[in-house]
PDB file of C-alpha atoms in Angstrom:
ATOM      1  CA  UNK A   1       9.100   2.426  -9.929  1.00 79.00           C
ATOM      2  CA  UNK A   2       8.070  -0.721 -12.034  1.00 85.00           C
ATOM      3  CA  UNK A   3       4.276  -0.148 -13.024  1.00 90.00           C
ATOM      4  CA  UNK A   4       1.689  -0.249 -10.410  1.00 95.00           C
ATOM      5  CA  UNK A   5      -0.319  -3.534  -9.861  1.00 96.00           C
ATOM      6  CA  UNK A   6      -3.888  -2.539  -9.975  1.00 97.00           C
ATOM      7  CA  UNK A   7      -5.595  -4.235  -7.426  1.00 97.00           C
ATOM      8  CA  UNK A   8      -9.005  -2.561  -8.086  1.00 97.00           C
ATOM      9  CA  UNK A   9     -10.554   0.291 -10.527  1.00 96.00           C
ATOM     10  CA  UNK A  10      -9.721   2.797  -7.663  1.00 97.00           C
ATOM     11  CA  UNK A  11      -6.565   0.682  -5.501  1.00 98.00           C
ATOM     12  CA  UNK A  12      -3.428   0.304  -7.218  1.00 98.00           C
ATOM     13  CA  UNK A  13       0.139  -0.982  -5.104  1.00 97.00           C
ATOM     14  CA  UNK A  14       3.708  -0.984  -5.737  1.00 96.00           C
ATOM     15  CA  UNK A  15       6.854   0.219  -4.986  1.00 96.00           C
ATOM     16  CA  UNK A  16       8.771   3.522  -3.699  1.00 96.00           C
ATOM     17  CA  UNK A  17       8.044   6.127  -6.319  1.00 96.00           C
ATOM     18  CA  UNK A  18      10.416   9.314  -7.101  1.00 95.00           C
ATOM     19  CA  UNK A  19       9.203  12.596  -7.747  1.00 96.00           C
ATOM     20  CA  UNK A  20       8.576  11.671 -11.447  1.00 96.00           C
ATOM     21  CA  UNK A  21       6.846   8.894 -10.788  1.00 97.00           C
ATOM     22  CA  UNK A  22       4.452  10.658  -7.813  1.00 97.00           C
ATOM     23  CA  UNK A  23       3.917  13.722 -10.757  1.00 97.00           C
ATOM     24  CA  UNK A  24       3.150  10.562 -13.198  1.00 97.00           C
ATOM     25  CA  UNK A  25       0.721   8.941 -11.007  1.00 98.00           C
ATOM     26  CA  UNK A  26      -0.903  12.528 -10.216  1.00 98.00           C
ATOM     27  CA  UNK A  27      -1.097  13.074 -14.367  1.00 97.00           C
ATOM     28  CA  UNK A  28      -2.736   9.012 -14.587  1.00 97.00           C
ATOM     29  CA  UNK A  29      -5.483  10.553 -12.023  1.00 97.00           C
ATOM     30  CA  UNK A  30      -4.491   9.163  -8.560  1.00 98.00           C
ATOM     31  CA  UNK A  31      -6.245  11.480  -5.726  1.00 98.00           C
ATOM     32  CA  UNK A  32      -3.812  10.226  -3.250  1.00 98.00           C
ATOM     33  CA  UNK A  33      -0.297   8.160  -2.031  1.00 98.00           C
ATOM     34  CA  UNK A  34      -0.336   6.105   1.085  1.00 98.00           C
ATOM     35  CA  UNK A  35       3.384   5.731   2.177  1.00 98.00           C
ATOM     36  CA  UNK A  36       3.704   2.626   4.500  1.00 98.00           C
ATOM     37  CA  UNK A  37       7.996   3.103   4.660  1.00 97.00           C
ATOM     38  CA  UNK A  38       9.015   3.763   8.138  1.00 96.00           C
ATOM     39  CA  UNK A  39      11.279   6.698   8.400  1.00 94.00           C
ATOM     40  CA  UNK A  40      15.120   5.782   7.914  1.00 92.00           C
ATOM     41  CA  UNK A  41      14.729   2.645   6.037  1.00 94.00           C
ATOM     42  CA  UNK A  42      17.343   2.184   3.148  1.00 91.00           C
ATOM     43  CA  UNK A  43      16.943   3.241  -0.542  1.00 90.00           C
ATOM     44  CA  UNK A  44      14.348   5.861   0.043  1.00 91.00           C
ATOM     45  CA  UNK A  45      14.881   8.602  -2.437  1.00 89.00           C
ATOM     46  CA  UNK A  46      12.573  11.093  -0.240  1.00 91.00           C
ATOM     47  CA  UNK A  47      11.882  10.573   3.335  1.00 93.00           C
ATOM     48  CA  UNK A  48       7.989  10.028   4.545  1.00 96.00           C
ATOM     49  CA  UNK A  49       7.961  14.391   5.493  1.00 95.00           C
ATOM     50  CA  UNK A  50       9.771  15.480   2.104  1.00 96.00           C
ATOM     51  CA  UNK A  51       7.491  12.788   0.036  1.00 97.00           C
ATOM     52  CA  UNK A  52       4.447  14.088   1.591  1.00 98.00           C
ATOM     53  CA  UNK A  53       5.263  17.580   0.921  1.00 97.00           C
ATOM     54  CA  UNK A  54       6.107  16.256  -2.909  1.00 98.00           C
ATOM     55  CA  UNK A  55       2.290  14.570  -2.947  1.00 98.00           C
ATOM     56  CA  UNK A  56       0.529  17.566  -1.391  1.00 98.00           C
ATOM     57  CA  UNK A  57       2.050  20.273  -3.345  1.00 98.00           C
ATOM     58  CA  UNK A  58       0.873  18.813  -6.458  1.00 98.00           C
ATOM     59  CA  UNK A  59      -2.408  18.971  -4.830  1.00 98.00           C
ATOM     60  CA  UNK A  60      -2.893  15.360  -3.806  1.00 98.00           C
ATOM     61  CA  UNK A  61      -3.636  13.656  -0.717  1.00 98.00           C
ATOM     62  CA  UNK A  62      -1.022  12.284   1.150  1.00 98.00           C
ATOM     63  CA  UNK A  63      -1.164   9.313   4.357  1.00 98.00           C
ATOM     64  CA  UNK A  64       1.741   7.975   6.036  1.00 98.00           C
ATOM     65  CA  UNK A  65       1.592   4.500   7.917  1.00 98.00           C
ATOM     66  CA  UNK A  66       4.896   3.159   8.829  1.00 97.00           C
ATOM     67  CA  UNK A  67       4.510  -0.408   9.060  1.00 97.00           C
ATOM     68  CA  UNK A  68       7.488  -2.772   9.822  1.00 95.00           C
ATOM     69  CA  UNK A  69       7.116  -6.038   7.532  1.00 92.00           C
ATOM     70  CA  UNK A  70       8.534  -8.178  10.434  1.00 91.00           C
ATOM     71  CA  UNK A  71       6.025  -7.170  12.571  1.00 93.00           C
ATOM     72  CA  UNK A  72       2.871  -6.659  10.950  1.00 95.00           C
ATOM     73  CA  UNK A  73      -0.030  -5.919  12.850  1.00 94.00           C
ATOM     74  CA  UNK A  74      -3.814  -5.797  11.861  1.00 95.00           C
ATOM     75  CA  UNK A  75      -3.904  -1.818  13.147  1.00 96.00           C
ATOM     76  CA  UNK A  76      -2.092  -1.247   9.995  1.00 96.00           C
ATOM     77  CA  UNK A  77      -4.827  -2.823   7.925  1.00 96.00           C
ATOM     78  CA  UNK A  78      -7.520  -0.894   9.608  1.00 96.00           C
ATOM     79  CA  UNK A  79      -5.338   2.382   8.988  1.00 97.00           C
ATOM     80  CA  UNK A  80      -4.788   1.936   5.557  1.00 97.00           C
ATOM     81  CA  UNK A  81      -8.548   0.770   4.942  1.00 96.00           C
ATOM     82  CA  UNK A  82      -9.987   3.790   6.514  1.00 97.00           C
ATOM     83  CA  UNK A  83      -7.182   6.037   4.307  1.00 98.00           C
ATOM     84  CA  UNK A  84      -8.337   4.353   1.299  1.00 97.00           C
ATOM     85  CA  UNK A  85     -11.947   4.673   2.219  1.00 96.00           C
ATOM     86  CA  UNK A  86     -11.960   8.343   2.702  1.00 96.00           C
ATOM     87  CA  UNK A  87      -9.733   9.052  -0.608  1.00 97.00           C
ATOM     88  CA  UNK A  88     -11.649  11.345  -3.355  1.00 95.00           C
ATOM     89  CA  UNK A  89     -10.573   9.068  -5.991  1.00 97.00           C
ATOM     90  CA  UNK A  90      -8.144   6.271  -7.095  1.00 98.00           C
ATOM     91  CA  UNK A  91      -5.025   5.563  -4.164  1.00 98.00           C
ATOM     92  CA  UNK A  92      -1.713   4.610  -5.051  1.00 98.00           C
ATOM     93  CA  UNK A  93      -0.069   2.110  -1.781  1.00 98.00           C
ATOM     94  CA  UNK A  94       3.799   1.800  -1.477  1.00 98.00           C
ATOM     95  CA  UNK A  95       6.307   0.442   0.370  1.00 97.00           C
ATOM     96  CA  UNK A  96       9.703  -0.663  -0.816  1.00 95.00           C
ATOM     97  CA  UNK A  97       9.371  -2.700  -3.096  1.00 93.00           C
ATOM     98  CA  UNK A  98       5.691  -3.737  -3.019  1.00 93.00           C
ATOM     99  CA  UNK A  99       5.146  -6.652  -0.525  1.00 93.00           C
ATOM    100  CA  UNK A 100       3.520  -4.588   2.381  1.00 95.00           C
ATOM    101  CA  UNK A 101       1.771  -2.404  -0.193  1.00 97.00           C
ATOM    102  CA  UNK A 102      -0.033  -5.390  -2.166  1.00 96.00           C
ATOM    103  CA  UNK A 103      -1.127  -7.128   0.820  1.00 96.00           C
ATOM    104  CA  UNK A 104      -2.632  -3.957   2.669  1.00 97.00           C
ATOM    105  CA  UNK A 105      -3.934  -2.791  -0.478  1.00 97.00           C
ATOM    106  CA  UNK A 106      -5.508  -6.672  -1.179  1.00 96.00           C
ATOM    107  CA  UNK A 107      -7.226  -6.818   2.153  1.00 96.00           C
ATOM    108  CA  UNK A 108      -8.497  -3.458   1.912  1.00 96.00           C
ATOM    109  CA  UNK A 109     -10.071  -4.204  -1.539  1.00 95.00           C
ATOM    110  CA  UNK A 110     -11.191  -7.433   0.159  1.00 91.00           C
ATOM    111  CA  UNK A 111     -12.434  -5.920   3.066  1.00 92.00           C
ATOM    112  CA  UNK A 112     -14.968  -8.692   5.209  1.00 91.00           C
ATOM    113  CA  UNK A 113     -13.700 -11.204   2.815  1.00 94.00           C
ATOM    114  CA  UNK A 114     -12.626 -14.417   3.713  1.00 96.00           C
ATOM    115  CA  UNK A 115      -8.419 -14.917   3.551  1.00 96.00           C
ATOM    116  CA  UNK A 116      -9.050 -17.526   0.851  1.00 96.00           C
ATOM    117  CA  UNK A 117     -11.520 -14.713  -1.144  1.00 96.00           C
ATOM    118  CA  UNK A 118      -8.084 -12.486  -0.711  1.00 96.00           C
ATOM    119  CA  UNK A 119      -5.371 -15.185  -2.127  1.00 96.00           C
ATOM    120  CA  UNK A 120      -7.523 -15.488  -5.063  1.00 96.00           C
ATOM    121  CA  UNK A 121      -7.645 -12.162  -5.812  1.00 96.00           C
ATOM    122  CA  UNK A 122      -4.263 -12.202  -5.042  1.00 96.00           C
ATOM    123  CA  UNK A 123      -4.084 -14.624  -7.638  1.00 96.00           C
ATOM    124  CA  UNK A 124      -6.555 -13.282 -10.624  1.00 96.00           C
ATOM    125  CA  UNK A 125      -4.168  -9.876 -10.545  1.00 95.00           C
ATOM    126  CA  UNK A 126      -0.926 -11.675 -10.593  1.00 94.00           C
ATOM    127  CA  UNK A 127       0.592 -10.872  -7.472  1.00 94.00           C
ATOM    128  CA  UNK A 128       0.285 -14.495  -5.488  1.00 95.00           C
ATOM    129  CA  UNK A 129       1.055 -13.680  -1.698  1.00 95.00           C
ATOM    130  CA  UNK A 130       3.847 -15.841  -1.170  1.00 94.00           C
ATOM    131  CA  UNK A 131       5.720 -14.699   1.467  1.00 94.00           C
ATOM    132  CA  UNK A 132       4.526 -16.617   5.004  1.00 95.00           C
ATOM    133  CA  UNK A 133       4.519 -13.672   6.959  1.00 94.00           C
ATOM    134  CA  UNK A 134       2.088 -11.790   4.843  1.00 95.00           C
ATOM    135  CA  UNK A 135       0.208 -15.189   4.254  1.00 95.00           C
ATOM    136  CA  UNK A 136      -0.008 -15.136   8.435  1.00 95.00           C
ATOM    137  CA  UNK A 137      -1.284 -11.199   7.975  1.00 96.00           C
ATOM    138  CA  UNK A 138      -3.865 -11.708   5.647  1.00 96.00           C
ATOM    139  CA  UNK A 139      -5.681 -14.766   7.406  1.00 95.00           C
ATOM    140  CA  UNK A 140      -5.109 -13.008  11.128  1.00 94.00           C
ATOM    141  CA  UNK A 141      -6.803  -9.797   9.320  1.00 95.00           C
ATOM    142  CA  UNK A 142      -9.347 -11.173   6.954  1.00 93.00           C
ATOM    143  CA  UNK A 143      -9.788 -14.582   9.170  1.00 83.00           C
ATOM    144  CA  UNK A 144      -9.360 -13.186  12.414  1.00 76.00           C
ATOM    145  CA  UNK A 145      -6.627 -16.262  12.921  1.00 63.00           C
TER     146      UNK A 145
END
């Protein structure tokens, strides 16, 4: 897992993490992992059950949200801002490789902003959204478009 782009003091995205990483980000002080892999996609070192049973026996919190990134829909969005909202503590979002992760986590942090508020922020962390189907996603979510 490359390090985590830190998308606010308590929201933080990236990419699949192995059971060293989830015991790392459990040691940095992350209260909980939201998992938005769908089950059987390739490279996954645990499935969504076996990671969750990883996060919670170290005591964390644990959400999983399958979204598929060809077919992104702004139930997801609500889902993973409600997750994050009820968290005791900083959240750690993945997906693959950290597309779907950033983006949820970005309009969660930028929740009743406007899509342009989110790019920027987007932006000001690094992590431009640059793909056009999670452009689409963040103005249908944020802009209602």
């Amino acid at each position: 897992m490359k390090e985590p782009t830190k998308v606010s003091a308590t929201i933080s995205a990236g990419g699949q993490p192995s059971e060293e990483d989830i015991a790392a980000l459990k040691a940095a002080g992350y209260r909980k992992i939201i998992n938005l892999r769908r089950p059987g996609e390739q490279n996954q070192p645990l499935d969504p059950q076996a990671q969750g049973e990883v996060v919670t026996g170290l005591g964390m919190a644990y959400a999983h949200i399958p979204v598929d990134p060809k077919n992104l829909h702004p139930s997801s969005a609500a889902a993973v801002i409600k997750e994050i909202e009820d968290a005791d503590g900083p959240v750690y979002v993945h997906c693959a490789a950290g597309g779907r992760a950033v983006t949820h986590a970005l309009l969660a942090d930028g929740k009743g902003k406007s899509a342009d508020a989110v790019f920027k922020k987007a932006e000001e962390i690094g992590a431009p959204v640059t793909d056009e189907g999670f452009k689409a996603f963040v103005n249908k979510v944020a802009d209602g478009k």
